[in-house]
mmCIF file of C-alpha atoms in Angstrom:
data_model
loop_
_atom_site.group_PDB
_atom_site.id
_atom_site.type_symbol
_atom_site.label_atom_id
_atom_site.label_comp_id
_atom_site.label_asym_id
_atom_site.label_seq_id
_atom_site.Cartn_x
_atom_site.Cartn_y
_atom_site.Cartn_z
ATOM 1 C CA MET U 1 107.653 111.124 88.266
ATOM 2 C CA ASN U 2 103.976 112.333 89.317
ATOM 3 C CA GLU U 3 104.857 115.891 87.830
ATOM 4 C CA LEU U 4 105.607 114.059 84.447
ATOM 5 C CA ILE U 5 102.737 112.047 84.631
ATOM 6 C CA GLY U 6 100.406 115.009 85.088
ATOM 7 C CA ARG U 7 101.867 116.507 81.920
ATOM 8 C CA VAL U 8 100.511 113.372 80.147
ATOM 9 C CA PHE U 9 97.046 114.254 81.313
ATOM 10 C CA SER U 10 97.749 117.916 80.355
ATOM 11 C CA PHE U 11 98.423 116.582 76.590
ATOM 12 C CA GLU U 12 95.360 114.369 76.477
ATOM 13 C CA LYS U 13 93.267 117.275 77.851
ATOM 14 C CA GLN U 14 94.644 120.372 76.345
ATOM 15 C CA THR U 15 97.483 119.708 73.656
ATOM 16 C CA PHE U 16 95.892 116.915 71.735
ATOM 17 C CA PRO U 17 92.358 118.697 71.292
ATOM 18 C CA ASN U 18 94.234 122.124 70.045
ATOM 19 C CA GLN U 19 96.039 120.192 67.476
ATOM 20 C CA SER U 20 93.562 117.486 66.636
ATOM 21 C CA THR U 21 93.824 118.340 62.972
ATOM 22 C CA LEU U 22 97.517 118.148 62.785
ATOM 23 C CA TYR U 23 97.371 114.820 64.586
ATOM 24 C CA GLY U 24 94.458 113.461 62.369
ATOM 25 C CA ARG U 25 96.541 114.420 59.319
ATOM 26 C CA LEU U 26 99.499 112.453 60.426
ATOM 27 C CA ALA U 27 97.529 109.521 61.685
ATOM 28 C CA SER U 28 95.914 109.338 57.907
ATOM 29 C CA ASP U 29 98.673 110.456 55.833
ATOM 30 C CA GLY U 30 101.830 109.297 57.792
ATOM 31 C CA GLN U 31 104.735 110.892 58.472
ATOM 32 C CA SER U 32 107.113 113.087 55.852
ATOM 33 C CA PRO U 33 109.867 114.753 58.258
ATOM 34 C CA LYS U 34 112.108 117.481 57.038
ATOM 35 C CA ALA U 35 115.207 116.131 58.632
ATOM 36 C CA LEU U 36 116.820 113.486 60.574
ATOM 37 C CA MET U 37 118.458 114.622 63.539
ATOM 38 C CA ILE U 38 121.164 112.439 65.612
ATOM 39 C CA SER U 39 121.560 113.982 68.932
ATOM 40 C CA CYS U 40 122.830 113.050 72.454
ATOM 41 C CA ALA U 41 120.533 111.561 75.016
ATOM 42 C CA ASP U 42 121.327 114.312 77.580
ATOM 43 C CA SER U 43 118.295 115.463 78.992
ATOM 44 C CA ARG U 44 119.164 119.067 78.576
ATOM 45 C CA ILE U 45 119.262 118.610 74.734
ATOM 46 C CA VAL U 46 115.575 118.357 73.303
ATOM 47 C CA PRO U 47 115.843 118.502 69.501
ATOM 48 C CA GLU U 48 112.206 119.122 68.840
ATOM 49 C CA HIS U 49 112.437 122.050 71.395
ATOM 50 C CA ILE U 50 115.766 123.312 70.001
ATOM 51 C CA MET U 51 114.161 123.551 66.375
ATOM 52 C CA GLN U 52 110.782 124.432 67.489
ATOM 53 C CA ALA U 53 109.438 121.475 65.661
ATOM 54 C CA GLU U 54 105.873 120.394 65.323
ATOM 55 C CA PRO U 55 104.825 116.701 65.475
ATOM 56 C CA GLY U 56 105.853 115.229 62.152
ATOM 57 C CA ASP U 57 108.427 117.636 61.249
ATOM 58 C CA LEU U 58 111.646 115.909 62.809
ATOM 59 C CA PHE U 59 112.908 112.333 62.610
ATOM 60 C CA VAL U 60 115.074 111.720 65.873
ATOM 61 C CA CYS U 61 117.815 109.291 66.912
ATOM 62 C CA ARG U 62 119.233 110.028 70.520
ATOM 63 C CA ASN U 63 121.985 108.193 72.075
ATOM 64 C CA ALA U 64 124.964 108.899 74.444
ATOM 65 C CA GLY U 65 127.297 111.211 72.582
ATOM 66 C CA ASN U 66 125.305 111.667 69.391
ATOM 67 C CA ILE U 67 127.542 108.667 67.831
ATOM 68 C CA VAL U 68 126.865 107.285 64.658
ATOM 69 C CA PRO U 69 128.797 103.978 64.405
ATOM 70 C CA PRO U 70 130.408 103.225 60.914
ATOM 71 C CA PHE U 71 128.359 100.765 58.593
ATOM 72 C CA ALA U 72 128.640 97.034 59.547
ATOM 73 C CA THR U 73 126.898 93.971 58.972
ATOM 74 C CA GLN U 74 125.509 93.507 62.340
ATOM 75 C CA ASN U 75 122.160 95.470 63.177
ATOM 76 C CA GLY U 76 122.224 98.370 65.441
ATOM 77 C CA GLY U 77 119.632 100.910 66.196
ATOM 78 C CA VAL U 78 121.442 103.930 64.905
ATOM 79 C CA SER U 79 122.065 102.339 61.516
ATOM 80 C CA SER U 80 118.361 100.916 61.271
ATOM 81 C CA THR U 81 117.011 104.633 61.920
ATOM 82 C CA VAL U 82 119.511 106.106 59.417
ATOM 83 C CA GLU U 83 118.629 103.609 56.674
ATOM 84 C CA TYR U 84 114.779 103.926 57.435
ATOM 85 C CA ALA U 85 114.835 107.698 57.448
ATOM 86 C CA VAL U 86 116.590 107.977 54.151
ATOM 87 C CA ALA U 87 115.333 104.862 52.278
ATOM 88 C CA ALA U 88 111.685 104.890 53.627
ATOM 89 C CA LEU U 89 110.871 108.363 54.617
ATOM 90 C CA GLY U 90 113.194 110.122 51.887
ATOM 91 C CA VAL U 91 114.903 112.444 54.394
ATOM 92 C CA ARG U 92 117.057 115.169 52.573
ATOM 93 C CA ASP U 93 118.757 116.610 55.554
ATOM 94 C CA ILE U 94 120.707 114.827 58.438
ATOM 95 C CA ILE U 95 121.944 116.715 61.280
ATOM 96 C CA VAL U 96 124.351 115.284 63.763
ATOM 97 C CA CYS U 97 124.079 117.424 66.789
ATOM 98 C CA GLY U 98 126.582 117.575 69.620
ATOM 99 C CA HIS U 99 126.425 119.990 72.913
ATOM 100 C CA SER U 100 128.442 121.699 75.669
ATOM 101 C CA ASP U 101 129.233 119.829 78.764
ATOM 102 C CA CYS U 102 128.479 116.371 77.312
ATOM 103 C CA GLY U 103 128.984 113.617 79.764
ATOM 104 C CA ALA U 104 130.326 111.118 77.046
ATOM 105 C CA MET U 105 132.764 113.391 75.717
ATOM 106 C CA LYS U 106 133.887 114.251 79.145
ATOM 107 C CA ALA U 107 134.631 110.769 79.882
ATOM 108 C CA LEU U 108 136.541 110.495 76.682
ATOM 109 C CA ALA U 109 138.523 113.691 77.021
ATOM 110 C CA VAL U 110 139.695 113.255 80.585
ATOM 111 C CA ASN U 111 140.243 109.406 80.446
ATOM 112 C CA GLN U 112 137.529 108.556 82.964
ATOM 113 C CA ASP U 113 137.702 105.278 84.451
ATOM 114 C CA LEU U 114 134.611 103.228 82.951
ATOM 115 C CA THR U 115 135.523 99.870 84.368
ATOM 116 C CA GLY U 116 132.044 99.996 86.000
ATOM 117 C CA MET U 117 130.433 100.981 82.808
ATOM 118 C CA PRO U 118 131.784 98.493 79.972
ATOM 119 C CA ASN U 119 129.042 99.073 77.672
ATOM 120 C CA VAL U 120 129.727 102.769 77.615
ATOM 121 C CA ALA U 121 133.077 102.173 77.166
ATOM 122 C CA ALA U 122 132.663 100.176 74.105
ATOM 123 C CA TRP U 123 130.224 102.573 72.680
ATOM 124 C CA LEU U 124 132.730 105.526 72.914
ATOM 125 C CA ARG U 125 135.456 103.465 70.911
ATOM 126 C CA HIS U 126 133.384 105.114 68.059
ATOM 127 C CA SER U 127 134.547 108.519 69.118
ATOM 128 C CA HIS U 128 138.371 107.616 69.825
ATOM 129 C CA ALA U 129 139.236 109.409 66.598
ATOM 130 C CA ALA U 130 138.100 112.703 68.044
ATOM 131 C CA HIS U 131 139.927 111.972 71.098
ATOM 132 C CA LYS U 132 143.209 111.509 68.935
ATOM 133 C CA VAL U 133 142.535 114.581 66.928
ATOM 134 C CA VAL U 134 142.421 116.638 69.996
ATOM 135 C CA THR U 135 145.307 114.907 71.584
ATOM 136 C CA ASP U 136 147.730 115.481 68.707
ATOM 137 C CA SER U 137 146.287 118.920 67.369
ATOM 138 C CA TYR U 138 145.200 120.907 70.299
ATOM 139 C CA PRO U 139 148.421 121.252 72.749
ATOM 140 C CA ALA U 140 148.299 122.808 76.204
ATOM 141 C CA MET U 141 144.406 122.607 76.794
ATOM 142 C CA ASP U 142 142.787 122.599 80.265
ATOM 143 C CA ASP U 143 140.245 120.132 80.976
ATOM 144 C CA ILE U 144 137.302 122.464 80.178
ATOM 145 C CA GLN U 145 138.727 123.293 76.791
ATOM 146 C CA ARG U 146 139.685 119.673 75.992
ATOM 147 C CA ILE U 147 136.134 118.479 76.569
ATOM 148 C CA ARG U 148 134.634 121.163 74.338
ATOM 149 C CA ALA U 149 137.291 120.388 71.477
ATOM 150 C CA VAL U 150 136.642 116.605 71.706
ATOM 151 C CA SER U 151 132.829 117.596 71.588
ATOM 152 C CA LEU U 152 133.422 119.433 68.489
ATOM 153 C CA GLU U 153 135.692 117.252 66.623
ATOM 154 C CA ASN U 154 133.193 114.220 67.528
ATOM 155 C CA VAL U 155 130.584 115.733 65.475
ATOM 156 C CA VAL U 156 132.889 115.973 62.653
ATOM 157 C CA ILE U 157 133.994 112.308 63.244
ATOM 158 C CA GLN U 158 130.390 111.099 63.328
ATOM 159 C CA LEU U 159 129.412 112.919 60.081
ATOM 160 C CA ALA U 160 132.343 110.847 58.342
ATOM 161 C CA HIS U 161 130.865 107.556 59.821
ATOM 162 C CA LEU U 162 127.513 108.450 58.379
ATOM 163 C CA ARG U 163 129.134 108.685 54.834
ATOM 164 C CA THR U 164 129.926 104.920 55.159
ATOM 165 C CA HIS U 165 126.203 103.983 55.348
ATOM 166 C CA PRO U 166 125.096 102.665 51.890
ATOM 167 C CA ALA U 167 121.865 104.729 51.854
ATOM 168 C CA VAL U 168 123.541 107.874 52.769
ATOM 169 C CA ALA U 169 126.480 107.375 50.354
ATOM 170 C CA ALA U 170 124.027 106.637 47.398
ATOM 171 C CA GLY U 171 122.103 109.692 48.585
ATOM 172 C CA LEU U 172 125.012 112.005 48.657
ATOM 173 C CA ALA U 173 126.199 110.647 45.252
ATOM 174 C CA ARG U 174 122.866 111.826 43.802
ATOM 175 C CA GLY U 175 122.838 115.164 45.356
ATOM 176 C CA GLU U 176 119.734 114.231 47.350
ATOM 177 C CA ILE U 177 121.354 114.519 51.038
ATOM 178 C CA ALA U 178 122.916 117.163 52.609
ATOM 179 C CA LEU U 179 124.877 116.779 55.991
ATOM 180 C CA HIS U 180 124.815 119.182 58.935
ATOM 181 C CA GLY U 181 126.984 119.383 61.914
ATOM 182 C CA TRP U 182 125.536 121.327 64.923
ATOM 183 C CA PHE U 183 126.747 122.000 68.349
ATOM 184 C CA VAL U 184 124.532 123.434 71.042
ATOM 185 C CA ASP U 185 126.028 125.754 73.538
ATOM 186 C CA ILE U 186 123.905 125.231 76.668
ATOM 187 C CA HIS U 187 125.607 128.013 78.535
ATOM 188 C CA ALA U 188 125.081 130.793 75.875
ATOM 189 C CA GLY U 189 122.144 129.352 74.373
ATOM 190 C CA CYS U 190 123.439 129.569 70.871
ATOM 191 C CA ILE U 191 123.781 126.830 67.984
ATOM 192 C CA LEU U 192 126.960 126.414 66.019
ATOM 193 C CA GLY U 193 126.975 125.008 62.581
ATOM 194 C CA LEU U 194 130.000 123.263 60.667
ATOM 195 C CA ASP U 195 130.950 125.339 57.499
ATOM 196 C CA GLY U 196 132.346 122.455 55.448
ATOM 197 C CA ALA U 197 134.204 125.021 53.102
ATOM 198 C CA THR U 198 136.433 126.126 56.167
ATOM 199 C CA GLY U 199 136.147 122.856 58.595
ATOM 200 C CA ARG U 200 134.951 125.332 61.375
ATOM 201 C CA PHE U 201 131.973 126.007 63.587
ATOM 202 C CA VAL U 202 130.264 129.344 63.148
ATOM 203 C CA PRO U 203 127.092 130.695 64.851
ATOM 204 C CA LEU U 204 123.857 130.019 63.141
ATOM 205 C CA ARG U 205 122.324 133.510 62.290
ATOM 206 C CA GLU U 206 119.325 134.741 60.643
ATOM 207 C CA ASP U 207 121.151 137.143 58.620
ATOM 208 C CA ALA U 208 123.734 134.886 57.203
ATOM 209 C CA PRO U 209 123.556 131.770 54.878
ATOM 210 C CA LEU U 210 123.183 128.455 56.956
ATOM 211 C CA PRO U 211 126.631 126.808 57.336
ATOM 212 C CA VAL U 212 126.464 123.351 55.954
ATOM 213 C CA ALA U 213 128.816 120.447 56.270
ATOM 214 C CA LEU U 214 128.170 118.763 52.915
ATOM 215 C CA PRO U 215 125.688 120.519 51.014
ATOM 216 C CA HIS U 216 123.123 118.948 48.388
ATOM 217 C CA ALA U 217 125.269 118.428 45.142
ATOM 218 C CA SER U 218 125.910 115.522 42.708
ATOM 219 C CA ARG U 219 129.167 113.778 43.679
ATOM 220 C CA ARG U 220 129.213 110.820 41.134
ATOM 221 C CA ALA U 221 132.761 110.004 40.747
ATOM 222 C CA ALA U 222 132.467 108.004 37.724
ATOM 223 C CA ASP U 223 130.433 110.584 36.057
ATOM 224 C CA PHE U 224 132.982 111.681 33.496
ATOM 225 C CA ALA U 225 132.590 112.795 29.733
ATOM 226 C CA GLU U 226 135.205 110.033 28.338
ATOM 227 C CA ALA U 227 137.396 107.208 29.615
ATOM 228 C CA VAL U 228 141.041 107.831 30.289
ATOM 229 C CA GLY U 229 143.594 105.314 28.943
#
């Protein structure tokens, strides 16, 4: 802890003075983040570090398993963050970011006994669909392969949950929001992105188009030229 406190002093004495203009602008003008990233709370995954983001660039929501519960009437931290990012900040891109060796997905994939962690067990119910997909669709996997598969399918499931949130659904219909599914491979130091056209994760490459799960495009189902019937 003393080491971390030392870094706070370093921020006050070095980092802040060197970026005082940026912080001053953010304090006076407010924030206009370029994207919302929903990532795991795992200490090895730092969204700002992965994206090399400056203060004000990224709106971040972190929780165990990078989970987005389906929209419901009861209040929740993730739901409130999503709603605020879209409705108040006008964020146009939302990223759900999973990662390798995820403890939450590991517990789900290998049916870990969570009797002593009832809140974790309840939270992971939002990822049971990913577990079902892997159980029924990926035969003969060892535990390591199964954990990775569940982690990847979990990103897909959480993107589907995002679409149940009214602010997101409306933004998608107007073509104002794009959804991205990312996966950070800690061991390889690379990032995979979900290609919505193929349904598969592919590496992000400088010389290739960015894979997007759901690109910006108008999706107004009732926007037709003439009535039928």
